[in-house]
mmCIF file of C-alpha atoms and ligand atoms in Angstrom:
data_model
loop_
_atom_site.group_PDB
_atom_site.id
_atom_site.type_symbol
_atom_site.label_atom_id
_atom_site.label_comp_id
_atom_site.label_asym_id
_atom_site.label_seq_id
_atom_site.Cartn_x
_atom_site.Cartn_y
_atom_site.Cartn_z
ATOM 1 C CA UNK A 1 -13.463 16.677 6.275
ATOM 2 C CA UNK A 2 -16.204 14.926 9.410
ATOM 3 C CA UNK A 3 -13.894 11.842 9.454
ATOM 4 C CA UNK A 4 -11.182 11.875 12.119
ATOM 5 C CA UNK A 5 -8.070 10.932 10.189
ATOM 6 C CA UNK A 6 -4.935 9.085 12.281
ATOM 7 C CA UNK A 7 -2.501 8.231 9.919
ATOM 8 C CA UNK A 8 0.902 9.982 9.965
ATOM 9 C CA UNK A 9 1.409 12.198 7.128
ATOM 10 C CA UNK A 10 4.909 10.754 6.041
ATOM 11 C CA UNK A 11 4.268 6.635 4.655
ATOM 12 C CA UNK A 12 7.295 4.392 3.516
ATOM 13 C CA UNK A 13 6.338 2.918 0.122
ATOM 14 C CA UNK A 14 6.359 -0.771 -0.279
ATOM 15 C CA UNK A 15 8.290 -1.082 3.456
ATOM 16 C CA UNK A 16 10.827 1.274 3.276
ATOM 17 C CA UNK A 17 11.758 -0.642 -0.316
ATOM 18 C CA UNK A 18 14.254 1.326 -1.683
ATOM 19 C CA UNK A 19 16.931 0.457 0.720
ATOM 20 C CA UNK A 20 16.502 -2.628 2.030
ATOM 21 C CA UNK A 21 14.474 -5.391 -0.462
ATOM 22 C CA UNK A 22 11.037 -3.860 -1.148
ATOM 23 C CA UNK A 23 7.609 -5.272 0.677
ATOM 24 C CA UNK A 24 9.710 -7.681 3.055
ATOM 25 C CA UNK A 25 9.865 -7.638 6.849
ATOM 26 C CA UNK A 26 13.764 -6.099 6.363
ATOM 27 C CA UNK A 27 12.311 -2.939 4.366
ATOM 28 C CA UNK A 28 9.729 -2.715 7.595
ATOM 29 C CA UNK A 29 12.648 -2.204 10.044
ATOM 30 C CA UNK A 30 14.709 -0.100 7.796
ATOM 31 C CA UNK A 31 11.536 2.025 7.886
ATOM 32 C CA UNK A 32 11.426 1.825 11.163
ATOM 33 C CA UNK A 33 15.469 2.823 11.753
ATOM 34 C CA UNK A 34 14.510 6.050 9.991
ATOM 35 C CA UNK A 35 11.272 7.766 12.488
ATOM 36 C CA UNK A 36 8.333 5.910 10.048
ATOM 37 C CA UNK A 37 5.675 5.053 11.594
ATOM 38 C CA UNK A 38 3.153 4.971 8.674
ATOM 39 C CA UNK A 39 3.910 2.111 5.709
ATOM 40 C CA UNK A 40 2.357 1.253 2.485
ATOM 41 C CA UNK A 41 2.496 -2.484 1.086
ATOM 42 C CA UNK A 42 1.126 -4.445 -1.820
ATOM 43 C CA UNK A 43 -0.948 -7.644 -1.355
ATOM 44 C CA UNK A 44 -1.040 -10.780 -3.416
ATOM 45 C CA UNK A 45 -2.433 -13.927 -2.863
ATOM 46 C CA UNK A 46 -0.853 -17.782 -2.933
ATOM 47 C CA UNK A 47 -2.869 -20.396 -5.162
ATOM 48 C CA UNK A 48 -4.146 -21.335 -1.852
ATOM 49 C CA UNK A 49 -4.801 -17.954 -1.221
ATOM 50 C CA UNK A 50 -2.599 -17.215 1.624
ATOM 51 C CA UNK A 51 -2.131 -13.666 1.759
ATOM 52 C CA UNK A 52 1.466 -12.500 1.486
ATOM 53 C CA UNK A 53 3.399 -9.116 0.170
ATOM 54 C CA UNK A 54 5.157 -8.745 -3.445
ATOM 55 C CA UNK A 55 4.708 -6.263 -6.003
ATOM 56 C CA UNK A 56 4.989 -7.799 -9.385
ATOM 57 C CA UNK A 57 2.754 -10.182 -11.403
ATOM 58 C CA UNK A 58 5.521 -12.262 -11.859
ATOM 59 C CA UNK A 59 8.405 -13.954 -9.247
ATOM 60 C CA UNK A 60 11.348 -13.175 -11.165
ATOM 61 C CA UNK A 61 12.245 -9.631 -10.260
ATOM 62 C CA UNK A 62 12.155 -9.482 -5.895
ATOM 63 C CA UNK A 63 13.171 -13.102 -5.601
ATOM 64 C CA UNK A 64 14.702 -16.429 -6.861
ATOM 65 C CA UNK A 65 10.912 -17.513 -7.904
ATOM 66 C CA UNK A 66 9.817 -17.664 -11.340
ATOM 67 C CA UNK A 67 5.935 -17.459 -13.368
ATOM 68 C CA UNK A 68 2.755 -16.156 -11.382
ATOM 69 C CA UNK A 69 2.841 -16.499 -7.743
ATOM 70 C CA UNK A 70 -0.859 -17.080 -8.224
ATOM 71 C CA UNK A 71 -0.177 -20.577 -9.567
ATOM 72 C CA UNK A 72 1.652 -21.169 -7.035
ATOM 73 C CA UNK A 73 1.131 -22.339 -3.371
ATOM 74 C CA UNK A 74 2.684 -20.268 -0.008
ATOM 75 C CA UNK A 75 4.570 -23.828 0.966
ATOM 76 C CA UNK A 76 6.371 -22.948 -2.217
ATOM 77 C CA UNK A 77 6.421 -19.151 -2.087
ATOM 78 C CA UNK A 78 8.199 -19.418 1.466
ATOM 79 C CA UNK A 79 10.914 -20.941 0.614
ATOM 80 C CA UNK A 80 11.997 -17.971 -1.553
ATOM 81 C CA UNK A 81 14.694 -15.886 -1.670
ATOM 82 C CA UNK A 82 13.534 -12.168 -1.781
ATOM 83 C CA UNK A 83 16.621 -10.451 -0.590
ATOM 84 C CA UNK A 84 19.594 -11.897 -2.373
ATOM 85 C CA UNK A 85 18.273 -9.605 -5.763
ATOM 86 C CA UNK A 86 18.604 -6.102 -3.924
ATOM 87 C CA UNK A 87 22.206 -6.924 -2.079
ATOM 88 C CA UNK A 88 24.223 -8.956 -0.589
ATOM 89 C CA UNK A 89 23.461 -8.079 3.161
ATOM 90 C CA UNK A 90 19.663 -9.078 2.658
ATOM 91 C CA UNK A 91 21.014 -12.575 1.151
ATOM 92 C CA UNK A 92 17.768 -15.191 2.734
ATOM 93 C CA UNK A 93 15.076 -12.156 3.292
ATOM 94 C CA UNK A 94 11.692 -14.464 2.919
ATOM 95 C CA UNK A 95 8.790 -13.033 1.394
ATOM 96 C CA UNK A 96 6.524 -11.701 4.082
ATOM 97 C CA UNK A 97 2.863 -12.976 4.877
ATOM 98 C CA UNK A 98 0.347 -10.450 6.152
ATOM 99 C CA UNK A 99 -0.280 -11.979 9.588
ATOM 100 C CA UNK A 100 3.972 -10.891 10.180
ATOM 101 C CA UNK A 101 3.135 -7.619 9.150
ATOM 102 C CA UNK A 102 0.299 -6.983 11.514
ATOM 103 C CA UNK A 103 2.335 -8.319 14.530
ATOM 104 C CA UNK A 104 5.516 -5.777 13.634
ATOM 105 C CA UNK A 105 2.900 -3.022 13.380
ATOM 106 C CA UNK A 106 1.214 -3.160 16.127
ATOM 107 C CA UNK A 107 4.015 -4.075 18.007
ATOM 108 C CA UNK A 108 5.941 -0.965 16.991
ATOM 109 C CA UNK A 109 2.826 1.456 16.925
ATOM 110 C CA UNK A 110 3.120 1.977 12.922
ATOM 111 C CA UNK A 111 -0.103 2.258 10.986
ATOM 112 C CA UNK A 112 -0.589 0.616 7.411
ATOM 113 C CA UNK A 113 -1.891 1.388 4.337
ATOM 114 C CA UNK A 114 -2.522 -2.291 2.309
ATOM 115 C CA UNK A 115 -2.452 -2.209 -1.231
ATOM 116 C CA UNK A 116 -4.206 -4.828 -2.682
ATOM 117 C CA UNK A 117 -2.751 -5.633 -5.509
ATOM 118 C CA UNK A 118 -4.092 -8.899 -7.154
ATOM 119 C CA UNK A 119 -2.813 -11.209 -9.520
ATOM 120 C CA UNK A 120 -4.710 -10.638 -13.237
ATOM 121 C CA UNK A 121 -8.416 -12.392 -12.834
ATOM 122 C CA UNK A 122 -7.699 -12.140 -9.134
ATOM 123 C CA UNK A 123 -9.583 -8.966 -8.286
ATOM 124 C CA UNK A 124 -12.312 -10.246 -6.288
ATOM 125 C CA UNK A 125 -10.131 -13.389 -4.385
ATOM 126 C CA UNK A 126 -7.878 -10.789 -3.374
ATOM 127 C CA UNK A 127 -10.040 -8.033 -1.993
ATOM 128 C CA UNK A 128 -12.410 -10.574 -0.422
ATOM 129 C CA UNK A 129 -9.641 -11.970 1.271
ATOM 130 C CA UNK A 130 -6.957 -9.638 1.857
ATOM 131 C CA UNK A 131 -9.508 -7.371 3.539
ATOM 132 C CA UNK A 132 -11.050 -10.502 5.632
ATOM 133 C CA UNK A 133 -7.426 -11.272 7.136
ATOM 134 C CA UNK A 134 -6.491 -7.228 7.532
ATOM 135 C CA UNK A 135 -9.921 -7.148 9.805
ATOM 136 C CA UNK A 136 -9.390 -10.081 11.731
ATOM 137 C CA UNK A 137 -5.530 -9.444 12.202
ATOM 138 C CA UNK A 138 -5.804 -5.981 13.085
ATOM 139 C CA UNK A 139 -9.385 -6.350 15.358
ATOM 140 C CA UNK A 140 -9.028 -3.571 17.939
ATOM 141 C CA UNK A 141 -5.923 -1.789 16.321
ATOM 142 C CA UNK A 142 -6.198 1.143 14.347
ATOM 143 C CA UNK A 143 -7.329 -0.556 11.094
ATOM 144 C CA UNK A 144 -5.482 -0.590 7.997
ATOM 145 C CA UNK A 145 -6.089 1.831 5.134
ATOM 146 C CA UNK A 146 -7.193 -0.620 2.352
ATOM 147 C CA UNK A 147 -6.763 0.604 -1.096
ATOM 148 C CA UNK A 148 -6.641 -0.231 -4.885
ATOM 149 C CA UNK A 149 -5.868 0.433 -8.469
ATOM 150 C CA UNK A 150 -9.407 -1.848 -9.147
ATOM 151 C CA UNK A 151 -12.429 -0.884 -8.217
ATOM 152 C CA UNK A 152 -13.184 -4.397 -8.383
ATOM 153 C CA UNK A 153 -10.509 -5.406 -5.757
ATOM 154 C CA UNK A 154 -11.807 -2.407 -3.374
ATOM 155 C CA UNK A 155 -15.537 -3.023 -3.721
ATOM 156 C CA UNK A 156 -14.675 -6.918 -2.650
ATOM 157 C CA UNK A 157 -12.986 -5.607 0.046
ATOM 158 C CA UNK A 158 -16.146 -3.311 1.002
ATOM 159 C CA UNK A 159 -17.949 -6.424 1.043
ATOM 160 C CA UNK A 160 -15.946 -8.083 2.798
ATOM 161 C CA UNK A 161 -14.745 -5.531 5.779
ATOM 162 C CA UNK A 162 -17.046 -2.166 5.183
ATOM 163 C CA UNK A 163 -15.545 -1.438 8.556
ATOM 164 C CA UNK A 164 -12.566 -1.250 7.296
ATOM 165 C CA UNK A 165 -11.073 2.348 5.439
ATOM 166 C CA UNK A 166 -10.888 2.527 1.423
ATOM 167 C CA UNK A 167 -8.856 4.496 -0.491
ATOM 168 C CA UNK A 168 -8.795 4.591 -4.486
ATOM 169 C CA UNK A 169 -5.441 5.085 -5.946
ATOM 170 C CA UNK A 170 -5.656 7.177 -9.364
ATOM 171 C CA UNK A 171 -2.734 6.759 -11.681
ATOM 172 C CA UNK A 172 -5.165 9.334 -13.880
ATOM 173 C CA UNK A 173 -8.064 11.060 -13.703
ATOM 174 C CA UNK A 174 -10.559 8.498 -15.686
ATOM 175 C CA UNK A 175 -13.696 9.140 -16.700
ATOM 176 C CA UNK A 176 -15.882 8.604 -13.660
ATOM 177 C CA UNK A 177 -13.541 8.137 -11.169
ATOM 178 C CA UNK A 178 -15.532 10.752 -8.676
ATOM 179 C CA UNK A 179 -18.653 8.428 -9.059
ATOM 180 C CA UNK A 180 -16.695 5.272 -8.384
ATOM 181 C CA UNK A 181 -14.936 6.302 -5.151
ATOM 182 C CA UNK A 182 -18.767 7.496 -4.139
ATOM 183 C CA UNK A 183 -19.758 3.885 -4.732
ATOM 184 C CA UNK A 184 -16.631 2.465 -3.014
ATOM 185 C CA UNK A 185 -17.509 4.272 0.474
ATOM 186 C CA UNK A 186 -13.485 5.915 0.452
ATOM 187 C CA UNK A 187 -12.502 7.958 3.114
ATOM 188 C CA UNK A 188 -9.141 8.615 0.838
ATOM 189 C CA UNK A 189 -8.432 9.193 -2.194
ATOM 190 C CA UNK A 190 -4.355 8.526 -3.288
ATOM 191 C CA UNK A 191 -3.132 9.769 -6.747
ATOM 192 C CA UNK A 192 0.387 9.781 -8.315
ATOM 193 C CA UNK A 193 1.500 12.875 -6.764
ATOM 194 C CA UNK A 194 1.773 15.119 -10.298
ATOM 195 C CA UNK A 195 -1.928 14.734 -10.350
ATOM 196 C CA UNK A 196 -2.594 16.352 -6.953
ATOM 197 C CA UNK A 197 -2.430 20.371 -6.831
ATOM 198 C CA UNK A 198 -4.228 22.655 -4.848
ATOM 199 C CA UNK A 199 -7.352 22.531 -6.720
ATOM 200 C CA UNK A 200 -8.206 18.423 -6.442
ATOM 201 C CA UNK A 201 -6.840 18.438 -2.608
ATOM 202 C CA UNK A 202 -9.606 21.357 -2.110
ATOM 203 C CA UNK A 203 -12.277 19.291 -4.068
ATOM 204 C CA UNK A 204 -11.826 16.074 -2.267
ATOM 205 C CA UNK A 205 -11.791 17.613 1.486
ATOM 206 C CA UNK A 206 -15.216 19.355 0.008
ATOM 207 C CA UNK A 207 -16.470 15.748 -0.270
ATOM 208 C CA UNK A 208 -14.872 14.679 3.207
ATOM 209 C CA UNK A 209 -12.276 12.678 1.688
ATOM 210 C CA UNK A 210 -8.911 12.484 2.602
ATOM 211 C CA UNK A 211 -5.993 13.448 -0.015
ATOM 212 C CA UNK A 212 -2.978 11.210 0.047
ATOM 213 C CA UNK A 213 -0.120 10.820 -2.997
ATOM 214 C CA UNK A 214 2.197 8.540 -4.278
ATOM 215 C CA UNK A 215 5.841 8.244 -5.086
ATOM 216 C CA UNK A 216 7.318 12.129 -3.659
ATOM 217 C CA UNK A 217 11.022 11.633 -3.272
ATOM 218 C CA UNK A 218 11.620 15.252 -3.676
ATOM 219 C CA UNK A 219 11.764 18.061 -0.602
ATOM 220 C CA UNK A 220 10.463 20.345 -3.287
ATOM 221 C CA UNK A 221 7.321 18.682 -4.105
ATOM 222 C CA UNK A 222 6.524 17.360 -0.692
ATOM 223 C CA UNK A 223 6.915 20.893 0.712
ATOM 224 C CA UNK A 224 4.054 21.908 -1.580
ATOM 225 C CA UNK A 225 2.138 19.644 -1.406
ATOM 226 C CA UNK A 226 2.322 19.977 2.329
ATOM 227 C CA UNK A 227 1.035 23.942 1.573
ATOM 228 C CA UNK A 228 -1.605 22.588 -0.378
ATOM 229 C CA UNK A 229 -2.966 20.767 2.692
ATOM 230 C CA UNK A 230 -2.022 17.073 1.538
ATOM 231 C CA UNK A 231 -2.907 14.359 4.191
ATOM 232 C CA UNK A 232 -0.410 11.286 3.510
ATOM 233 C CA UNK A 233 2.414 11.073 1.195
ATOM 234 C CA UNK A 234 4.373 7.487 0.057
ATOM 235 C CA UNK A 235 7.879 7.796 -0.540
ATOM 236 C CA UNK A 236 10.473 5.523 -0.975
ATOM 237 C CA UNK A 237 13.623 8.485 0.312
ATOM 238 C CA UNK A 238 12.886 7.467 3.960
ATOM 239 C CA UNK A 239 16.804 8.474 4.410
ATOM 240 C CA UNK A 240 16.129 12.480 2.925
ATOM 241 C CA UNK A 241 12.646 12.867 3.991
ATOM 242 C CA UNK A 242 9.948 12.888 6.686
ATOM 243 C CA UNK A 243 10.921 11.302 10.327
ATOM 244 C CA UNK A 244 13.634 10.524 11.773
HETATM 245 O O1 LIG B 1 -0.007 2.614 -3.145
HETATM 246 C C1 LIG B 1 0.670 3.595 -3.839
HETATM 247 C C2 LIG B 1 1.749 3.052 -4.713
HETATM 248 O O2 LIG B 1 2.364 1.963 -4.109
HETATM 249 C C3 LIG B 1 1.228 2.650 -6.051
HETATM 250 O O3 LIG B 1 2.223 2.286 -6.932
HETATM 251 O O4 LIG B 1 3.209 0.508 -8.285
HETATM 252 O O5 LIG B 1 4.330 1.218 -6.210
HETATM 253 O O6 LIG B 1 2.249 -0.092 -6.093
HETATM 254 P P1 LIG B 1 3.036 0.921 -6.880
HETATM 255 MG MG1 LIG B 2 1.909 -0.105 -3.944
#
């Protein structure tokens, strides 16, 4: 491992988006209520590609949109309701745009990791942008961790930001993955965490990558991990482990 690495090890997953509504600013402070300082969000863009945060495909399940929010402009988007579907308290919760997401990080000191997450079709619109706004938003700040499911979305990204970190996320080991985060320039690689043992965390700091995992909610399997020498782990139990 050459690369210096300054992400905290412990990384709320989509906010802190199990207890407050997932990817909103809410989630963000809930994270931040519990010692995060380290989040991980997914990035979609508006039909007139405005960058904002939402997990899904489709509207229907984090708000009172329905259909693609890629057919859909932010004027629209922002008048949604993405709080009202996890509980009552968060009744109103907008979606988030990235630019509100870069100010609450850096004013709080919490690093990111920005999942771009496009829209079917959307792969290169998304990385190309997404990782245009994360560089100019976060310009002198320590940059986001930029990663993807599609090696399309990460090598637009590349393109568009090579200053900025990569990370491919793995949801199984497929054929030629090795050779693709090569061509990607990662510093990080981030796999669902029963993929990640001792074995692939030892082969990846060989290369001088970084070994991060995604979704540990138990003490168990964060503890070894944590043995095996694991460098960032998502979780959505930001109330049972990591800071605080
Ligand atoms: O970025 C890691 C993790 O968020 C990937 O899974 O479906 O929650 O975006 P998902
Ligand atoms: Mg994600």
């Amino acid at each position: 491992m050459n690369t210096p690495w300054l992400y905290p090890l412990w990384i709320a997953h989509r906010g802190a988006g199990k207890l407050a509504p997932e990817n909103t600013l809410a989630s963000f402070r809930l994270g931040l209520q519990h010692g995060f300082r380290a989040y991980e969000c997914d990035l979609k863009l508006s039909r007139d590609g405005q960058a904002f945060l939402l997990h899904d495909d489709t509207l229907e399940r984090t708000s009172s949109g329905q259909g693609s929010p890629a057919d859909q402009d932010w004027a629209a988007l922002s008048r949604l309701d993405a709080g009202a579907w996890h509980s009552p308290p968060f009744t109103a919760e907008p979606l988030a745009r990235l630019e509100q997401i870069a100010a609450f990080c850096q004013a709080n000191g919490c690093a990111i990791n920005i999942e771009i997450k496009p829209c079917p079709g959307e792969e290169t619109r998304t990385g190309t942008v997404v990782a245009r706004e994360a560089a100019r938003l976060w310009a002198g700040a320590l940059p986001p961790l930029m990663s993807s499911f599609k090696p399309e979305a990460l090598a637009a990204a590349r393109d568009a930001a090579p200053e900025l970190p990569r990370g491919l996320l793995l949801d199984k080991l497929w054929e030629g993955w090795f050779e693709a985060a090569e061509a990607l320039g990662v510093v990080a690689v981030i796999t669902n965490y029963w993929l990640m043992d001792k074995a692939l965390i030892e082969r990846l700091h060989a290369r001088g990558w970084r070994a991060l995992v995604y979704t540990v909610n138990d003490a168990a399997i964060a503890e070894r991990l944590i043995a095996d020498g694991i460098d960032g782990i998502i979780t959505d139990a930001v109330d049972q482990l990591g800071p605080a």
